């Protein structure tokens, strides 16, 4: 029997209609378009404004987009994983609700949280289920409503994040395509530099905490930037060396969209020309768990069967890693 690998066979995406531009942010905080663009590469981001709609809404819409494009029966889906840092609510899995709403009635489901590395780690988990031969269709969704965690009076964070969702379908492949290798890491010593402290089990939300805005995202920008630049580039280089790949072998770098300077540093480390670097940070900002699948959706028409893709991400916690995947279809 041929070895079974886990291949991506379909993608889908959803971003909200409302566009929060740099010009609008200029009216909200002390910043300007030139400053934001120069330091981050972001021009605009999408925000889910409707009351009562959370991460599950984004995930459901992305999943529906994939299902419609692929033309599959959702009842055939075995597992739904929602990678997210902003679940709808505590205890009740966002993935379970998402699966029910898209008609994946035969699937089991769970959430996976590793900050901006959530989707990357989810790729590893989804692949293991496929490689076990027990599951044939695994739907992995990266979705985040980051606007629910952002203080729009804090110019250090409100310029960075946006809302969105992307989805991929993993299926078995016996032709050597799909996920080839992974290099995943974490370091809990970094959690103090990027987190939303209050609201977790260690830090109960109180009226005083709410008044002081301690439930919002906090980021030590310089420390996070320094670690992200080094670690994303480092793991990308390591996975190339481990698989005897050169920059000429790589078709695309699929990097987490947190900051254009971090993306450029990663590409430069592996000596990859700009034309091979997927980028949409200017349109969406940092959508956390959704950045990687949104890239795949935006670039799907340019992907060819057999293309060699290097994924890289870095997130709060700290979490980071790189994945080497061979693309499985022509769009």
Short mmCIF file of C-alpha atoms in Angstrom, two decimals:
data_model
loop_
_atom_site.label_atom_id
_atom_site.label_comp_id
_atom_site.label_asym_id
_atom_site.label_seq_id
_atom_site.Cartn_x
_atom_site.Cartn_y
_atom_site.Cartn_z
CA UNK A 1 0.00 0.00 0.00
CA UNK A 2 1.11 3.55 -0.73
CA UNK A 3 1.76 5.81 2.21
CA UNK A 4 -1.20 8.07 3.01
CA UNK A 5 -0.48 11.76 3.35
CA UNK A 6 -2.87 14.61 4.17
CA UNK A 7 -3.50 16.95 1.26
CA UNK A 8 -5.45 20.19 1.04
CA UNK A 9 -8.13 19.65 -1.60
CA UNK A 10 -10.27 22.79 -1.23
CA UNK A 11 -10.22 26.26 0.32
CA UNK A 12 -12.81 28.86 1.29
CA UNK A 13 -12.87 32.23 3.01
CA UNK A 14 -14.97 35.03 4.43
CA UNK A 15 -14.21 38.59 5.50
CA UNK A 16 -16.76 41.11 6.82
CA UNK A 17 -18.01 43.95 4.63
CA UNK A 18 -16.93 46.83 6.86
CA UNK A 19 -13.50 48.21 5.94
CA UNK A 20 -11.55 50.01 8.67
CA UNK A 21 -9.00 52.10 6.78
CA UNK A 22 -5.95 53.88 8.10
CA UNK A 23 -7.72 57.14 7.35
CA UNK A 24 -10.60 56.19 9.64
CA UNK A 25 -8.14 55.21 12.38
CA UNK A 26 -6.60 58.67 12.10
CA UNK A 27 -9.89 60.03 13.48
CA UNK A 28 -9.87 57.56 16.40
CA UNK A 29 -6.28 57.59 17.74
CA UNK A 30 -3.11 59.61 17.35
CA UNK A 31 -1.71 57.96 14.23
CA UNK A 32 -1.56 58.42 10.45
CA UNK A 33 -1.54 56.38 7.27
CA UNK A 34 2.18 56.87 6.57
CA UNK A 35 3.19 55.76 10.07
CA UNK A 36 1.01 52.62 9.96
CA UNK A 37 2.01 51.66 6.41
CA UNK A 38 5.73 52.16 7.00
CA UNK A 39 5.84 50.12 10.20
CA UNK A 40 3.32 47.38 9.45
CA UNK A 41 2.39 47.33 5.76
CA UNK A 42 -1.30 47.52 6.67
CA UNK A 43 -3.68 49.79 4.75
CA UNK A 44 -7.03 48.44 5.90
CA UNK A 45 -8.66 45.67 7.89
CA UNK A 46 -12.17 44.12 7.97
CA UNK A 47 -14.37 44.39 11.07
CA UNK A 48 -17.47 42.37 11.97
CA UNK A 49 -19.77 45.09 13.25
CA UNK A 50 -23.13 43.31 13.60
CA UNK A 51 -24.30 42.79 17.17
CA UNK A 52 -24.50 39.19 18.32
CA UNK A 53 -22.26 37.82 15.57
CA UNK A 54 -18.98 36.30 16.69
CA UNK A 55 -16.22 34.02 15.49
CA UNK A 56 -18.65 31.22 14.65
CA UNK A 57 -20.37 33.47 12.10
CA UNK A 58 -17.06 34.03 10.33
CA UNK A 59 -16.19 30.31 10.50
CA UNK A 60 -19.59 29.23 9.19
CA UNK A 61 -19.40 31.59 6.21
CA UNK A 62 -15.88 30.43 5.30
CA UNK A 63 -16.96 26.80 5.58
CA UNK A 64 -20.01 27.41 3.39
CA UNK A 65 -17.77 29.04 0.79
CA UNK A 66 -15.54 25.96 0.70
CA UNK A 67 -18.47 23.55 0.59
CA UNK A 68 -20.09 25.41 -2.29
CA UNK A 69 -16.84 25.67 -4.27
CA UNK A 70 -15.91 22.01 -3.69
CA UNK A 71 -19.47 20.77 -4.17
CA UNK A 72 -19.31 18.33 -1.25
CA UNK A 73 -22.04 17.08 1.02
CA UNK A 74 -21.28 18.39 4.53
CA UNK A 75 -22.56 15.11 5.95
CA UNK A 76 -19.41 13.50 4.54
CA UNK A 77 -17.15 15.61 6.80
CA UNK A 78 -15.66 13.52 9.63
CA UNK A 79 -14.10 16.23 11.78
CA UNK A 80 -14.34 20.02 12.13
CA UNK A 81 -11.51 21.91 13.84
CA UNK A 82 -11.84 25.63 14.49
CA UNK A 83 -8.48 27.26 15.16
CA UNK A 84 -9.22 30.46 17.07
CA UNK A 85 -8.05 32.79 19.82
CA UNK A 86 -11.53 34.34 20.13
CA UNK A 87 -14.10 31.57 20.71
CA UNK A 88 -17.76 32.60 20.90
CA UNK A 89 -17.99 31.71 24.58
CA UNK A 90 -16.21 29.77 27.30
CA UNK A 91 -16.73 26.02 27.72
CA UNK A 92 -18.98 25.55 24.66
CA UNK A 93 -16.78 24.80 21.63
CA UNK A 94 -17.17 27.19 18.70
CA UNK A 95 -16.35 24.25 16.41
CA UNK A 96 -19.34 22.23 17.62
CA UNK A 97 -21.75 25.04 16.83
CA UNK A 98 -20.05 25.68 13.48
CA UNK A 99 -20.33 22.01 12.49
CA UNK A 100 -24.02 21.90 13.35
CA UNK A 101 -24.78 25.07 11.42
CA UNK A 102 -23.09 23.88 8.21
CA UNK A 103 -24.80 20.49 8.34
CA UNK A 104 -21.72 18.44 9.29
CA UNK A 105 -23.96 16.27 11.46
CA UNK A 106 -21.67 13.22 11.31
CA UNK A 107 -18.55 15.07 12.40
CA UNK A 108 -17.06 15.51 15.83
CA UNK A 109 -15.45 18.85 16.48
CA UNK A 110 -13.22 20.86 18.76
CA UNK A 111 -11.43 24.20 19.08
CA UNK A 112 -7.66 24.64 18.93
CA UNK A 113 -5.96 27.70 20.43
CA UNK A 114 -2.32 28.71 19.95
CA UNK A 115 -2.77 32.43 19.20
CA UNK A 116 -1.47 33.35 15.73
CA UNK A 117 -0.02 29.84 15.31
CA UNK A 118 -3.44 28.20 15.80
CA UNK A 119 -4.06 27.38 12.13
CA UNK A 120 -0.49 26.15 11.60
CA UNK A 121 -0.77 23.80 14.60
CA UNK A 122 -4.22 22.82 13.33
CA UNK A 123 -2.68 21.71 10.03
CA UNK A 124 -0.51 19.29 11.97
CA UNK A 125 -3.47 17.95 13.97
CA UNK A 126 -5.75 17.61 10.94
CA UNK A 127 -3.03 15.74 9.06
CA UNK A 128 -2.58 13.20 11.85
CA UNK A 129 -6.29 12.30 11.70
CA UNK A 130 -6.09 11.79 7.93
CA UNK A 131 -2.87 9.76 8.16
CA UNK A 132 -4.52 7.46 10.70
CA UNK A 133 -6.76 6.22 7.84
CA UNK A 134 -9.82 6.49 10.09
CA UNK A 135 -10.92 9.87 8.71
CA UNK A 136 -11.36 10.90 5.09
CA UNK A 137 -12.48 14.53 5.27
CA UNK A 138 -11.21 16.95 7.91
CA UNK A 139 -12.36 20.55 7.76
CA UNK A 140 -9.89 22.98 9.35
CA UNK A 141 -11.09 26.55 9.84
CA UNK A 142 -9.03 29.48 11.05
CA UNK A 143 -11.32 32.23 12.35
CA UNK A 144 -10.97 35.19 14.67
CA UNK A 145 -13.03 38.22 15.62
CA UNK A 146 -10.07 40.16 16.95
CA UNK A 147 -12.13 43.33 17.18
CA UNK A 148 -13.79 41.76 20.25
CA UNK A 149 -10.47 41.93 22.12
CA UNK A 150 -9.12 45.26 20.89
CA UNK A 151 -9.16 48.62 22.65
CA UNK A 152 -9.72 51.16 19.89
CA UNK A 153 -8.10 53.82 22.05
CA UNK A 154 -4.81 51.89 22.10
CA UNK A 155 -2.88 52.79 18.98
CA UNK A 156 -0.30 50.05 19.64
CA UNK A 157 -2.85 47.30 18.92
CA UNK A 158 -5.89 48.75 17.15
CA UNK A 159 -3.90 49.43 13.95
CA UNK A 160 -2.82 45.80 13.65
CA UNK A 161 -5.77 43.45 13.95
CA UNK A 162 -8.79 42.61 11.80
CA UNK A 163 -11.56 40.00 11.59
CA UNK A 164 -11.85 37.14 9.11
CA UNK A 165 -11.93 33.40 8.47
CA UNK A 166 -10.50 30.86 6.08
CA UNK A 167 -11.11 27.13 5.68
CA UNK A 168 -9.31 24.19 4.11
CA UNK A 169 -10.34 20.58 3.54
CA UNK A 170 -7.81 17.84 4.20
CA UNK A 171 -8.23 14.50 2.41
CA UNK A 172 -6.04 11.40 1.96
CA UNK A 173 -3.45 11.39 -0.83
CA UNK A 174 -1.34 8.46 -2.06
CA UNK A 175 0.72 10.37 -4.64
CA UNK A 176 3.17 11.96 -2.24
CA UNK A 177 1.34 15.29 -2.10
CA UNK A 178 0.13 17.16 0.98
CA UNK A 179 1.89 17.76 4.29
CA UNK A 180 5.53 16.61 4.16
CA UNK A 181 7.18 17.89 7.32
CA UNK A 182 6.69 20.22 10.27
CA UNK A 183 8.83 22.06 12.82
CA UNK A 184 6.65 23.35 15.66
CA UNK A 185 7.76 25.10 18.84
CA UNK A 186 6.49 26.97 21.92
CA UNK A 187 7.91 28.82 24.91
CA UNK A 188 5.60 29.71 27.80
CA UNK A 189 8.05 32.30 29.12
CA UNK A 190 6.80 34.63 26.41
CA UNK A 191 3.17 34.76 27.45
CA UNK A 192 3.51 38.01 29.42
CA UNK A 193 4.45 39.94 26.26
CA UNK A 194 1.29 39.25 24.22
CA UNK A 195 -2.01 38.31 25.83
CA UNK A 196 -5.42 39.36 27.07
CA UNK A 197 -4.92 38.61 30.76
CA UNK A 198 -8.25 39.31 32.45
CA UNK A 199 -11.09 36.92 31.71
CA UNK A 200 -8.93 33.84 32.06
CA UNK A 201 -9.15 31.53 35.07
CA UNK A 202 -6.21 33.20 36.83
CA UNK A 203 -7.54 36.71 36.44
CA UNK A 204 -11.21 37.15 37.16
CA UNK A 205 -12.91 40.06 35.42
CA UNK A 206 -13.99 42.68 37.93
CA UNK A 207 -15.65 46.06 37.45
CA UNK A 208 -12.26 47.64 38.19
CA UNK A 209 -10.50 45.49 35.57
CA UNK A 210 -13.12 46.38 32.98
CA UNK A 211 -12.87 50.06 33.77
CA UNK A 212 -9.10 49.93 33.34
CA UNK A 213 -9.42 47.97 30.07
CA UNK A 214 -7.44 44.98 31.32
CA UNK A 215 -9.59 42.56 29.33
CA UNK A 216 -8.20 43.93 26.07
CA UNK A 217 -5.14 42.64 24.21
CA UNK A 218 -1.79 43.85 25.53
CA UNK A 219 1.35 43.67 23.43
CA UNK A 220 4.97 44.53 24.19
CA UNK A 221 5.62 45.40 20.57
CA UNK A 222 9.43 45.46 20.58
CA UNK A 223 9.79 42.10 22.34
CA UNK A 224 7.17 40.40 20.18
CA UNK A 225 8.66 41.84 16.99
CA UNK A 226 12.19 40.73 17.88
CA UNK A 227 11.09 37.18 18.73
CA UNK A 228 8.83 36.89 15.69
CA UNK A 229 11.54 38.06 13.28
CA UNK A 230 14.08 35.57 14.63
CA UNK A 231 11.83 32.56 15.17
CA UNK A 232 9.76 32.65 11.97
CA UNK A 233 12.94 32.98 9.90
CA UNK A 234 14.76 30.34 11.95
CA UNK A 235 12.14 27.59 11.61
CA UNK A 236 11.67 28.31 7.91
CA UNK A 237 15.40 27.89 7.34
CA UNK A 238 15.53 24.73 9.45
CA UNK A 239 12.70 23.00 7.59
CA UNK A 240 14.34 23.77 4.25
CA UNK A 241 17.64 22.30 5.40
CA UNK A 242 16.01 19.22 6.91
CA UNK A 243 14.28 18.47 3.60
CA UNK A 244 17.29 19.34 1.42
CA UNK A 245 15.40 22.20 -0.23
CA UNK A 246 16.87 25.35 -1.73
CA UNK A 247 15.13 28.64 -2.40
CA UNK A 248 14.84 27.56 -6.05
CA UNK A 249 12.80 24.51 -5.01
CA UNK A 250 10.21 26.59 -3.15
CA UNK A 251 7.15 27.77 -5.08
CA UNK A 252 5.66 29.91 -2.32
CA UNK A 253 6.28 31.17 1.19
CA UNK A 254 2.97 31.31 3.11
CA UNK A 255 3.79 33.51 6.12
CA UNK A 256 1.61 34.70 8.98
CA UNK A 257 0.49 38.27 8.26
CA UNK A 258 1.43 40.18 11.41
CA UNK A 259 3.87 42.75 10.04
CA UNK A 260 5.39 43.23 6.59
CA UNK A 261 8.85 43.68 8.08
CA UNK A 262 8.60 40.25 9.76
CA UNK A 263 7.47 38.70 6.47
CA UNK A 264 10.34 40.36 4.59
CA UNK A 265 12.87 39.17 7.19
CA UNK A 266 11.65 35.58 6.86
CA UNK A 267 11.85 35.71 3.06
CA UNK A 268 15.31 37.25 3.18
CA UNK A 269 16.58 34.58 5.58
CA UNK A 270 15.77 31.84 3.06
CA UNK A 271 16.80 34.07 0.13
CA UNK A 272 13.36 33.94 -1.49
CA UNK A 273 12.44 36.55 -4.07
CA UNK A 274 9.37 38.74 -3.35
CA UNK A 275 7.38 37.20 -6.21
CA UNK A 276 7.26 33.93 -4.27
CA UNK A 277 5.96 35.46 -1.03
CA UNK A 278 2.20 35.43 -0.44
CA UNK A 279 1.01 38.69 1.06
CA UNK A 280 -2.37 40.29 1.78
CA UNK A 281 -1.60 42.11 5.03
CA UNK A 282 -2.38 45.42 3.31
CA UNK A 283 -6.01 44.30 2.85
CA UNK A 284 -6.81 42.49 6.09
CA UNK A 285 -4.19 43.29 8.73
CA UNK A 286 -3.49 40.53 11.24
CA UNK A 287 -6.50 38.22 11.40
CA UNK A 288 -4.62 35.88 13.78
CA UNK A 289 -5.81 32.30 13.06
CA UNK A 290 -7.24 33.28 9.67
CA UNK A 291 -4.12 34.71 8.00
CA UNK A 292 -2.78 31.50 6.46
CA UNK A 293 -6.05 30.18 4.96
CA UNK A 294 -6.94 33.68 3.71
CA UNK A 295 -3.62 33.69 1.85
CA UNK A 296 -4.39 30.30 0.29
CA UNK A 297 -7.80 31.54 -0.79
CA UNK A 298 -6.40 34.75 -2.33
CA UNK A 299 -3.63 32.90 -4.18
CA UNK A 300 -5.56 29.72 -5.05
CA UNK A 301 -5.78 30.55 -8.77
CA UNK A 302 -1.96 30.79 -8.93
CA UNK A 303 -1.29 27.48 -7.17
CA UNK A 304 -0.38 24.43 -9.25
CA UNK A 305 -0.35 20.74 -8.42
CA UNK A 306 3.03 19.82 -6.99
CA UNK A 307 3.94 23.35 -5.85
CA UNK A 308 6.14 23.31 -2.75
CA UNK A 309 4.84 25.61 -0.02
CA UNK A 310 6.56 26.70 3.18
CA UNK A 311 4.17 27.90 5.91
CA UNK A 312 5.49 29.94 8.84
CA UNK A 313 3.79 31.56 11.83
CA UNK A 314 4.51 33.14 15.20
CA UNK A 315 2.02 33.89 17.96
CA UNK A 316 1.43 34.76 21.59
CA UNK A 317 2.36 32.22 24.20
CA UNK A 318 4.94 32.18 22.54
CA UNK A 319 4.11 29.71 19.76
CA UNK A 320 5.74 29.34 16.35
CA UNK A 321 6.61 26.91 13.61
CA UNK A 322 6.92 26.01 9.96
CA UNK A 323 5.28 23.40 7.73
CA UNK A 324 6.35 22.05 4.34
CA UNK A 325 3.44 21.05 2.10
CA UNK A 326 3.08 19.98 -1.54
CA UNK A 327 -0.03 21.43 -3.20
CA UNK A 328 -2.45 18.78 -4.46
CA UNK A 329 -4.55 20.33 -7.25
CA UNK A 330 -4.83 22.85 -10.05
CA UNK A 331 -7.61 25.36 -9.45
#
